[in-house]
Amino acid sequence: GGQDVNGNEALHGGAARTSLSVHKNNLLFVLCWAASISSSTIQRHSECAMGLIFSRSLYGLPRQKYALEIFIDSAEVEAAIDPDIPIIDPHHHLWDARTQDKGWPISRFAINILYKLNPRLLVPLMHSGQDARVQKFVTKFMWPAVPYMDNEMLRDIENLPQSDQPLPHESERPAGRPRGHDVQGTVLVESGWDDPHAPSRAFMAVQEASVAKAVASRTGGRLCTGFIAHVPLTEGIDAVRPALKKLIDDCPNFVGIRHAMAHREGMFPLDGVPKLAYDEKFRSSFAALKELGLTFDTWLYHDQIHDLRDLALAFPDVTIICDHMAYPVGIPPYDRAKAFEEWKPLMKELAEVCPNVVVKLSGLGSVVLGFGFENRSVPPNSEELSDAWGPYIRHCIECFGVDRCMFASNFPVDKVSCSYTALFNAFKRIVGDFSDDDKKKLFHSNAAQIYGLKLA
């Protein structure tokens, strides 16, 4: 027995696990799993039962890889371009369906069982239990079902294949494996670790703050150097102010909040409140951000940029971070080329009239932009990514300038398109002719300054 880097129980041992007692336990696991899931077809039950019987973990072998991991591993491993450029990744998420309850179609107990026996079965089970909008957003890889905590992210950063084993020591690194980028700090953006026992909705993020603090401690501050919580500003100033103050007191890496403004009827299940930026309670709570010196992140679609503009004009003393370049939507029934042309003048105006708005150069690997890389048999390399993403990134830098832009991974959401190393290689290719000072701003200094990060 033992524990992995995330504090979860780890399986060890050899062929002795095939004893009669283990087989009895396996049968119990199967019965518990069958009782925990909702309706499924007989065929799916049969496939899952066979998967459990042939589970590798029962025989002391490494767990089977998820389809997303197999997809990423199918690409040629790239070495980091300009590996000495320091990086702060100011936008990533962490989650673990084994411990985080987000309304999954099967119980958390069953999720833990399946992860230990045959985690690859989790994806079809959890994917088939979602509505069509969720399925479109999470893709066939069902990325929320794939655990992504500090061990997984460090493996991505270090350009190592995924495994449930702890990160290897430098002396144990696979021979000839190219190194990753020099990521010195990160900012965890709210990932829905809501506390069901919170005294009110405004305090739901306190549990996630404890996760951020624990990860920062385990990684020596390399991960979760900063933490952006979700505090629903629509709860009103009297509820929001004490919640923000508690986060400040409890979590030294808490730097700001994110409240999504994204709304497009029937598009994704994450659609927020229409015209949120004009909501009276929302605006009354927004004033507390200035009072407490906190930043405001939001993600939205390109046809909502005027809403963000009006909010920024109303609160000129609050730093507002536009996540994912205001997502120019490129998936059917919308046209990507048309959306790009609509998006360009909107971003230009936002940059000109709202000096308190900065933009994250991120989200390009998400399904929302419609490049479709997630549908390929092999991920694109960084050259192809830079060709596809370059026009978007260069336009943002032209509009906002290097002082108001920062590169970010949006992992593991954008992992459906490419590896972590390839993603940052693409970014470095796009700005390859920039000065060293400008590159440092885009990859490191701007994030540190905007969020007031304290690097180890």
Coordinates of C-alpha atoms in Angstrom, one line a residue:
G1 CA 0.0 0.0 0.0
G2 CA 1.0 3.7 0.2
Q3 CA 0.0 7.0 -1.2
D4 CA 0.8 8.9 -4.4
V5 CA 1.8 12.5 -4.8
N6 CA -1.8 13.6 -4.5
G7 CA -2.4 11.9 -1.2
N8 CA -4.5 9.1 -2.9
E9 CA -4.1 5.5 -2.1
A10 CA -1.7 3.9 -4.5
L11 CA -1.7 0.3 -5.6
H12 CA 1.5 -1.7 -5.4
G13 CA 2.4 -5.4 -5.5
G14 CA 2.8 -8.2 -7.9
A15 CA 1.2 -11.4 -9.1
A16 CA 0.2 -12.3 -5.5
R17 CA -2.8 -10.0 -6.0
T18 CA -4.4 -12.7 -8.1
S19 CA -5.2 -14.7 -5.0
L20 CA -8.7 -16.0 -4.2
S21 CA -9.3 -13.2 -1.8
V22 CA -8.5 -10.6 -4.4
H23 CA -10.9 -12.2 -6.9
K24 CA -13.6 -12.1 -4.2
N25 CA -12.9 -8.4 -3.7
N26 CA -13.0 -7.9 -7.5
L27 CA -16.5 -9.5 -7.6
L28 CA -17.6 -7.2 -4.8
F29 CA -16.2 -4.2 -6.8
V30 CA -18.1 -5.3 -9.9
L31 CA -21.3 -5.6 -7.9
C32 CA -20.8 -2.2 -6.2
W33 CA -20.0 -0.6 -9.6
A34 CA -23.1 -2.1 -11.2
A35 CA -25.3 -0.8 -8.4
S36 CA -23.8 2.6 -8.6
I37 CA -24.2 3.5 -12.3
S38 CA -27.4 4.6 -13.9
S39 CA -29.0 2.8 -16.8
S40 CA -26.7 1.3 -19.4
T41 CA -27.0 -1.2 -22.2
I42 CA -26.3 -4.9 -21.8
Q43 CA -23.5 -4.5 -24.2
R44 CA -21.8 -1.8 -22.2
H45 CA -22.2 -3.9 -19.0
S46 CA -20.5 -6.7 -20.8
E47 CA -17.6 -4.6 -22.1
C48 CA -17.1 -3.1 -18.6
A49 CA -17.1 -6.5 -17.0
M50 CA -14.5 -7.8 -19.4
G51 CA -12.5 -4.7 -18.8
L52 CA -12.5 -5.3 -15.0
I53 CA -11.5 -9.0 -15.5
F54 CA -8.5 -8.0 -17.6
S55 CA -7.6 -5.1 -15.4
R56 CA -3.8 -4.6 -15.3
S57 CA -3.7 -3.2 -11.8
L58 CA -4.9 -6.5 -10.4
Y59 CA -1.6 -8.0 -11.5
G60 CA 0.6 -5.3 -10.2
L61 CA 1.1 -3.7 -13.6
P62 CA 0.9 0.0 -14.4
R63 CA -2.7 1.2 -14.9
Q64 CA -4.1 1.5 -18.4
K65 CA -3.8 4.9 -20.0
Y66 CA -6.7 7.1 -20.8
A67 CA -7.6 7.7 -24.5
L68 CA -6.4 11.4 -24.0
E69 CA -3.0 10.2 -22.8
I70 CA -2.7 7.7 -25.7
F71 CA -3.5 10.5 -28.1
I72 CA -0.8 12.8 -26.7
D73 CA 1.7 10.0 -26.6
S74 CA 1.1 9.3 -30.3
A75 CA 2.8 12.5 -31.3
E76 CA 6.5 12.9 -31.8
V77 CA 8.0 14.2 -28.5
E78 CA 9.3 17.7 -29.0
A79 CA 12.2 19.3 -27.2
A80 CA 11.4 22.7 -25.6
I81 CA 12.4 25.6 -27.8
D82 CA 14.5 28.3 -26.0
P83 CA 14.3 26.2 -22.8
D84 CA 16.0 29.0 -20.8
I85 CA 13.1 31.4 -21.1
P86 CA 11.5 31.5 -17.7
I87 CA 7.7 30.9 -17.7
I88 CA 4.9 31.5 -15.4
D89 CA 1.8 29.7 -16.5
P90 CA -1.0 32.0 -15.3
H91 CA -4.0 29.8 -16.2
H92 CA -4.5 26.1 -15.6
H93 CA -7.0 23.9 -13.7
L94 CA -6.7 21.0 -11.4
W95 CA -9.3 18.3 -10.7
D96 CA -9.8 14.7 -9.6
A97 CA -13.1 13.0 -10.1
R98 CA -12.1 10.5 -7.3
T99 CA -12.4 13.2 -4.7
Q100 CA -14.3 16.1 -6.4
D101 CA -18.1 15.7 -6.7
K102 CA -19.4 17.6 -9.7
G103 CA -22.6 15.7 -10.4
W104 CA -21.1 12.8 -12.3
P105 CA -23.5 10.2 -13.8
I106 CA -21.9 7.5 -11.6
S107 CA -21.1 7.6 -7.9
R108 CA -17.7 8.8 -6.6
F109 CA -17.4 5.4 -4.9
A110 CA -17.7 3.7 -8.3
I111 CA -15.3 6.1 -9.8
N112 CA -12.6 5.2 -7.3
I113 CA -13.2 1.5 -7.9
L114 CA -13.0 1.9 -11.6
Y115 CA -9.8 4.0 -11.4
K116 CA -8.1 1.3 -9.4
L117 CA -9.3 -1.6 -11.7
N118 CA -9.5 -0.1 -15.2
P119 CA -9.6 3.6 -15.4
R120 CA -10.1 3.6 -19.2
L121 CA -13.7 2.5 -18.6
L122 CA -14.5 5.7 -16.8
V123 CA -14.5 7.8 -20.0
P124 CA -17.3 6.0 -21.9
L125 CA -19.4 5.6 -18.8
M126 CA -19.1 9.3 -17.7
H127 CA -19.3 10.6 -21.3
S128 CA -22.5 8.6 -22.1
G129 CA -24.2 9.9 -19.0
Q130 CA -24.0 13.6 -20.1
D131 CA -26.3 15.6 -22.3
A132 CA -25.2 16.5 -25.8
R133 CA -23.9 19.9 -24.9
V134 CA -21.6 18.5 -22.3
Q135 CA -20.4 15.8 -24.7
K136 CA -19.5 18.5 -27.3
F137 CA -17.6 20.6 -24.8
V138 CA -15.6 17.8 -23.1
T139 CA -14.9 16.0 -26.5
K140 CA -14.6 12.2 -26.9
F141 CA -11.7 12.3 -24.4
M142 CA -14.0 13.4 -21.5
W143 CA -11.1 15.4 -20.0
P144 CA -12.9 16.1 -16.6
A145 CA -12.8 12.4 -16.0
V146 CA -9.0 12.2 -16.3
P147 CA -7.4 13.1 -12.9
Y148 CA -5.2 16.2 -13.3
M149 CA -3.4 17.2 -10.1
D150 CA 0.1 18.2 -9.3
N151 CA 1.7 14.9 -10.4
E152 CA 0.0 15.0 -13.7
M153 CA 0.8 18.7 -14.4
L154 CA 4.4 18.3 -13.4
R155 CA 4.7 15.4 -15.8
D156 CA 3.3 17.6 -18.6
I157 CA 5.7 20.4 -17.7
E158 CA 8.7 18.1 -17.5
N159 CA 7.8 16.5 -20.9
L160 CA 7.3 13.1 -19.4
P161 CA 4.6 10.5 -20.2
Q162 CA 1.7 10.3 -17.8
S163 CA 1.7 7.7 -15.0
D164 CA 0.2 7.3 -11.6
Q165 CA 3.7 6.9 -10.2
P166 CA 5.4 10.0 -8.5
L167 CA 7.5 12.2 -10.6
P168 CA 10.9 10.5 -11.1
H169 CA 14.1 11.9 -9.7
E170 CA 16.4 13.6 -12.2
S171 CA 18.7 10.6 -12.1
E172 CA 15.8 8.3 -13.1
R173 CA 14.6 10.4 -16.1
P174 CA 14.2 8.3 -19.2
A175 CA 17.4 8.4 -21.3
G176 CA 17.1 10.6 -24.4
R177 CA 13.7 12.1 -23.3
P178 CA 13.7 15.8 -24.4
R179 CA 13.3 18.3 -21.5
G180 CA 10.3 20.6 -21.1
H181 CA 10.0 24.3 -20.5
D182 CA 11.3 26.2 -17.5
V183 CA 8.0 26.8 -15.7
Q184 CA 8.8 28.5 -12.5
G185 CA 5.3 29.3 -11.2
T186 CA 1.6 28.8 -12.1
V187 CA -1.8 30.3 -11.3
L188 CA -4.6 27.9 -10.6
V189 CA -7.9 29.1 -11.9
E190 CA -11.1 28.0 -10.2
S191 CA -12.1 24.4 -11.2
G192 CA -15.3 23.9 -9.3
W193 CA -14.1 22.3 -6.1
D194 CA -17.2 23.6 -4.4
D195 CA -17.8 22.9 -0.7
P196 CA -21.3 21.4 -0.2
H197 CA -21.1 22.3 3.5
A198 CA -20.3 25.9 2.9
P199 CA -22.5 28.3 5.0
S200 CA -23.5 30.1 1.7
R201 CA -22.8 30.1 -2.0
A202 CA -20.3 33.0 -1.5
F203 CA -18.1 30.7 0.6
M204 CA -18.1 27.7 -1.8
A205 CA -14.5 28.3 -2.9
V206 CA -13.0 27.9 0.5
Q207 CA -12.4 24.2 -0.1
E208 CA -10.7 24.8 -3.4
A209 CA -8.4 27.4 -1.7
S210 CA -7.3 24.6 0.7
V211 CA -6.5 22.4 -2.4
A212 CA -4.5 25.3 -3.9
K213 CA -2.6 25.9 -0.7
A214 CA -1.8 22.1 -0.3
V215 CA -0.5 21.8 -3.9
A216 CA 1.7 24.9 -3.5
S217 CA 3.1 23.4 -0.4
R218 CA 3.8 20.0 -2.0
T219 CA 5.5 21.6 -5.0
G220 CA 7.5 24.2 -3.2
G221 CA 5.4 27.0 -4.7
R222 CA 6.1 25.9 -8.3
L223 CA 2.5 25.1 -8.9
C224 CA -0.4 27.2 -7.6
T225 CA 1.9 30.1 -6.9
G226 CA -1.3 32.1 -7.3
F227 CA -5.0 31.0 -7.0
I228 CA -8.0 32.6 -8.6
A229 CA -11.3 31.5 -6.9
H230 CA -14.9 31.6 -8.0
V231 CA -16.9 33.8 -5.7
P232 CA -20.4 34.5 -7.2
L233 CA -20.6 38.3 -7.2
T234 CA -24.4 38.0 -7.8
E235 CA -24.7 37.1 -4.2
G236 CA -24.3 40.8 -3.3
I237 CA -21.8 42.8 -1.4
D238 CA -22.9 41.7 2.1
A239 CA -22.3 38.1 1.3
V240 CA -19.2 38.5 -1.0
R241 CA -17.0 40.8 1.1
P242 CA -16.7 38.4 4.1
A243 CA -16.1 35.5 1.7
L244 CA -13.3 37.4 0.0
K245 CA -11.7 38.4 3.3
K246 CA -11.8 34.7 4.5
L247 CA -10.0 33.6 1.3
I248 CA -7.4 36.3 1.9
D249 CA -6.9 35.2 5.5
D250 CA -6.8 31.5 4.7
C251 CA -5.0 31.3 1.5
P252 CA -1.8 33.3 1.0
N253 CA -1.7 32.6 -2.7
F254 CA -5.2 33.9 -3.3
V255 CA -4.9 36.8 -5.8
G256 CA -8.3 37.3 -7.4
I257 CA -11.6 35.9 -8.5
R258 CA -13.1 34.6 -11.8
H259 CA -16.8 35.0 -12.6
A260 CA -17.6 33.8 -16.1
M261 CA -19.6 36.1 -18.3
A262 CA -20.0 33.6 -21.1
H263 CA -23.6 33.2 -22.3
R264 CA -24.8 31.8 -25.6
E265 CA -28.2 30.1 -25.3
G266 CA -28.0 26.4 -25.8
M267 CA -24.4 26.3 -26.7
F268 CA -22.6 24.8 -23.6
P269 CA -23.8 23.9 -20.2
L270 CA -21.5 26.4 -18.7
D271 CA -23.5 29.3 -20.1
G272 CA -23.8 32.0 -17.5
V273 CA -26.3 34.8 -16.7
P274 CA -27.3 36.9 -19.7
K275 CA -25.9 40.5 -19.5
L276 CA -24.2 39.6 -16.2
A277 CA -22.0 42.7 -16.4
Y278 CA -25.1 45.0 -15.9
D279 CA -26.5 43.0 -12.9
E280 CA -27.0 45.3 -9.9
K281 CA -25.8 42.8 -7.3
F282 CA -22.9 41.8 -9.5
R283 CA -21.7 45.4 -9.8
S284 CA -22.2 46.1 -6.1
S285 CA -20.0 43.2 -5.2
F286 CA -17.5 44.1 -7.9
A287 CA -16.6 47.3 -5.9
A288 CA -15.1 45.0 -3.2
L289 CA -12.4 43.9 -5.6
K290 CA -10.9 47.4 -5.7
E291 CA -11.3 47.7 -2.0
L292 CA -9.4 44.5 -1.3
G293 CA -6.8 44.8 -4.1
L294 CA -8.0 41.8 -6.1
T295 CA -8.0 41.1 -9.8
F296 CA -11.0 40.0 -11.9
D297 CA -10.8 37.2 -14.5
T298 CA -13.6 36.3 -16.8
W299 CA -14.2 34.3 -19.9
L300 CA -16.8 35.1 -22.5
Y301 CA -17.6 34.8 -26.2
H302 CA -16.5 37.4 -28.8
D303 CA -20.0 38.8 -29.3
Q304 CA -20.0 39.8 -25.6
I305 CA -16.9 42.0 -25.7
H306 CA -19.0 45.1 -25.5
D307 CA -20.3 43.9 -22.1
L308 CA -16.8 43.5 -20.9
R309 CA -15.9 47.0 -22.3
D310 CA -18.8 48.6 -20.3
L311 CA -17.8 46.8 -17.1
A312 CA -14.2 47.9 -17.4
L313 CA -15.2 51.5 -18.1
A314 CA -17.4 51.4 -14.9
F315 CA -14.5 50.1 -12.8
P316 CA -11.3 51.6 -14.2
D317 CA -9.3 50.9 -11.0
V318 CA -9.8 47.1 -11.1
T319 CA -7.5 45.0 -13.3
I320 CA -9.6 42.9 -15.5
I321 CA -8.2 39.8 -17.2
C322 CA -9.9 38.7 -20.4
D323 CA -9.4 34.9 -20.5
H324 CA -8.8 33.0 -23.7
M325 CA -8.9 36.2 -25.9
A326 CA -12.7 36.4 -25.5
Y327 CA -13.2 33.1 -27.4
P328 CA -14.0 33.8 -31.1
V329 CA -16.5 30.9 -31.5
G330 CA -15.6 28.7 -34.4
I331 CA -17.7 25.6 -34.0
P332 CA -20.9 24.8 -36.0
P333 CA -23.3 26.3 -36.6
Y334 CA -20.8 29.2 -36.4
D335 CA -18.2 29.9 -39.0
R336 CA -14.6 30.3 -37.7
A337 CA -13.4 32.6 -40.4
K338 CA -16.4 34.9 -40.0
A339 CA -16.0 34.9 -36.2
F340 CA -12.3 35.9 -36.6
E341 CA -13.2 38.9 -38.7
E342 CA -16.0 39.9 -36.2
W343 CA -13.6 39.5 -33.3
K344 CA -10.7 41.6 -34.5
P345 CA -12.3 45.1 -34.4
L346 CA -14.0 44.3 -31.1
M347 CA -10.7 43.4 -29.5
K348 CA -9.1 46.5 -30.9
E349 CA -11.7 48.8 -29.4
L350 CA -11.5 47.0 -26.1
A351 CA -7.7 47.5 -26.0
E352 CA -8.0 51.2 -26.9
V353 CA -10.7 52.3 -24.5
C354 CA -10.0 50.1 -21.5
P355 CA -6.4 50.3 -20.3
N356 CA -7.3 48.3 -17.2
V357 CA -8.0 45.2 -19.4
V358 CA -5.3 42.7 -20.1
V359 CA -5.6 39.5 -22.2
K360 CA -4.6 35.9 -21.7
L361 CA -3.2 34.4 -24.9
S362 CA -4.8 31.0 -24.2
G363 CA -7.8 28.8 -25.0
L364 CA -6.8 28.2 -28.6
G365 CA -6.6 24.5 -28.1
S366 CA -10.1 24.3 -26.7
V367 CA -12.9 22.9 -28.8
V368 CA -14.6 26.4 -28.8
L369 CA -12.4 27.9 -31.5
G370 CA -13.2 25.0 -33.9
F371 CA -9.7 24.0 -35.2
G372 CA -10.7 20.4 -34.7
F373 CA -7.3 19.1 -33.6
E374 CA -9.0 16.9 -31.1
N375 CA -10.5 14.9 -33.9
R376 CA -7.2 13.8 -35.4
S377 CA -5.5 10.5 -34.9
V378 CA -2.3 12.2 -34.0
P379 CA -1.9 15.7 -32.5
P380 CA -0.4 18.5 -34.5
N381 CA 3.2 19.6 -33.9
S382 CA 4.2 23.1 -32.8
E383 CA 4.8 24.4 -36.3
E384 CA 1.3 23.6 -37.4
L385 CA -0.1 25.1 -34.2
S386 CA 1.8 28.3 -34.6
D387 CA 0.5 28.6 -38.2
A388 CA -3.1 28.2 -37.0
W389 CA -2.9 30.3 -33.9
G390 CA -0.5 33.0 -35.0
P391 CA -3.1 35.4 -36.5
Y392 CA -5.1 35.4 -33.3
I393 CA -2.1 35.9 -31.0
R394 CA -0.4 38.5 -33.2
H395 CA -3.6 40.5 -33.4
C396 CA -4.0 40.6 -29.6
I397 CA -0.4 41.7 -29.1
E398 CA -0.8 44.4 -31.8
C399 CA -3.9 45.7 -30.0
F400 CA -2.9 45.4 -26.4
G401 CA 0.9 45.6 -26.6
V402 CA 3.4 43.3 -25.0
D403 CA 2.7 44.8 -21.5
R404 CA -0.9 43.7 -21.5
C405 CA -0.7 40.2 -22.8
M406 CA 0.5 36.9 -21.2
F407 CA 0.7 33.4 -22.6
A408 CA -1.1 30.6 -20.7
S409 CA -1.8 26.9 -21.1
N410 CA -5.4 26.5 -20.1
F411 CA -4.4 22.9 -19.3
P412 CA -5.8 20.3 -19.2
V413 CA -8.7 21.7 -21.2
D414 CA -6.5 22.6 -24.2
K415 CA -4.7 19.2 -23.8
V416 CA -7.3 17.8 -26.2
S417 CA -5.2 19.5 -29.0
C418 CA -1.6 19.0 -28.1
S419 CA 1.1 18.4 -25.5
Y420 CA 2.2 21.0 -23.0
T421 CA 5.6 21.3 -24.6
A422 CA 4.2 21.6 -28.1
L423 CA 1.8 24.3 -26.9
F424 CA 4.5 26.5 -25.5
N425 CA 6.8 25.8 -28.4
A426 CA 4.0 27.1 -30.7
F427 CA 3.8 30.3 -28.6
K428 CA 7.6 30.7 -28.8
R429 CA 7.5 30.2 -32.6
I430 CA 4.9 32.9 -32.9
V431 CA 7.0 35.5 -31.1
G432 CA 10.3 34.2 -32.2
D433 CA 11.4 37.5 -33.7
F434 CA 10.5 39.5 -30.6
S435 CA 13.2 41.0 -28.3
D436 CA 14.3 39.0 -25.3
D437 CA 12.7 41.7 -23.0
D438 CA 9.4 41.4 -24.7
K439 CA 9.5 37.6 -24.6
K440 CA 10.2 37.7 -20.8
K441 CA 7.1 40.0 -20.4
L442 CA 4.8 37.7 -22.3
F443 CA 6.0 34.5 -20.7
H444 CA 6.8 35.6 -17.2
S445 CA 7.0 39.1 -15.9
N446 CA 3.5 40.3 -16.9
A447 CA 1.9 37.4 -15.0
A448 CA 4.0 38.0 -12.0
Q449 CA 3.2 41.7 -11.9
I450 CA -0.5 41.5 -12.7
Y451 CA -1.2 38.9 -10.1
G452 CA 1.4 40.1 -7.6
L453 CA 3.0 36.6 -7.4
K454 CA 5.6 35.7 -4.8
L455 CA 7.9 33.2 -6.5
A456 CA 10.0 30.8 -4.4

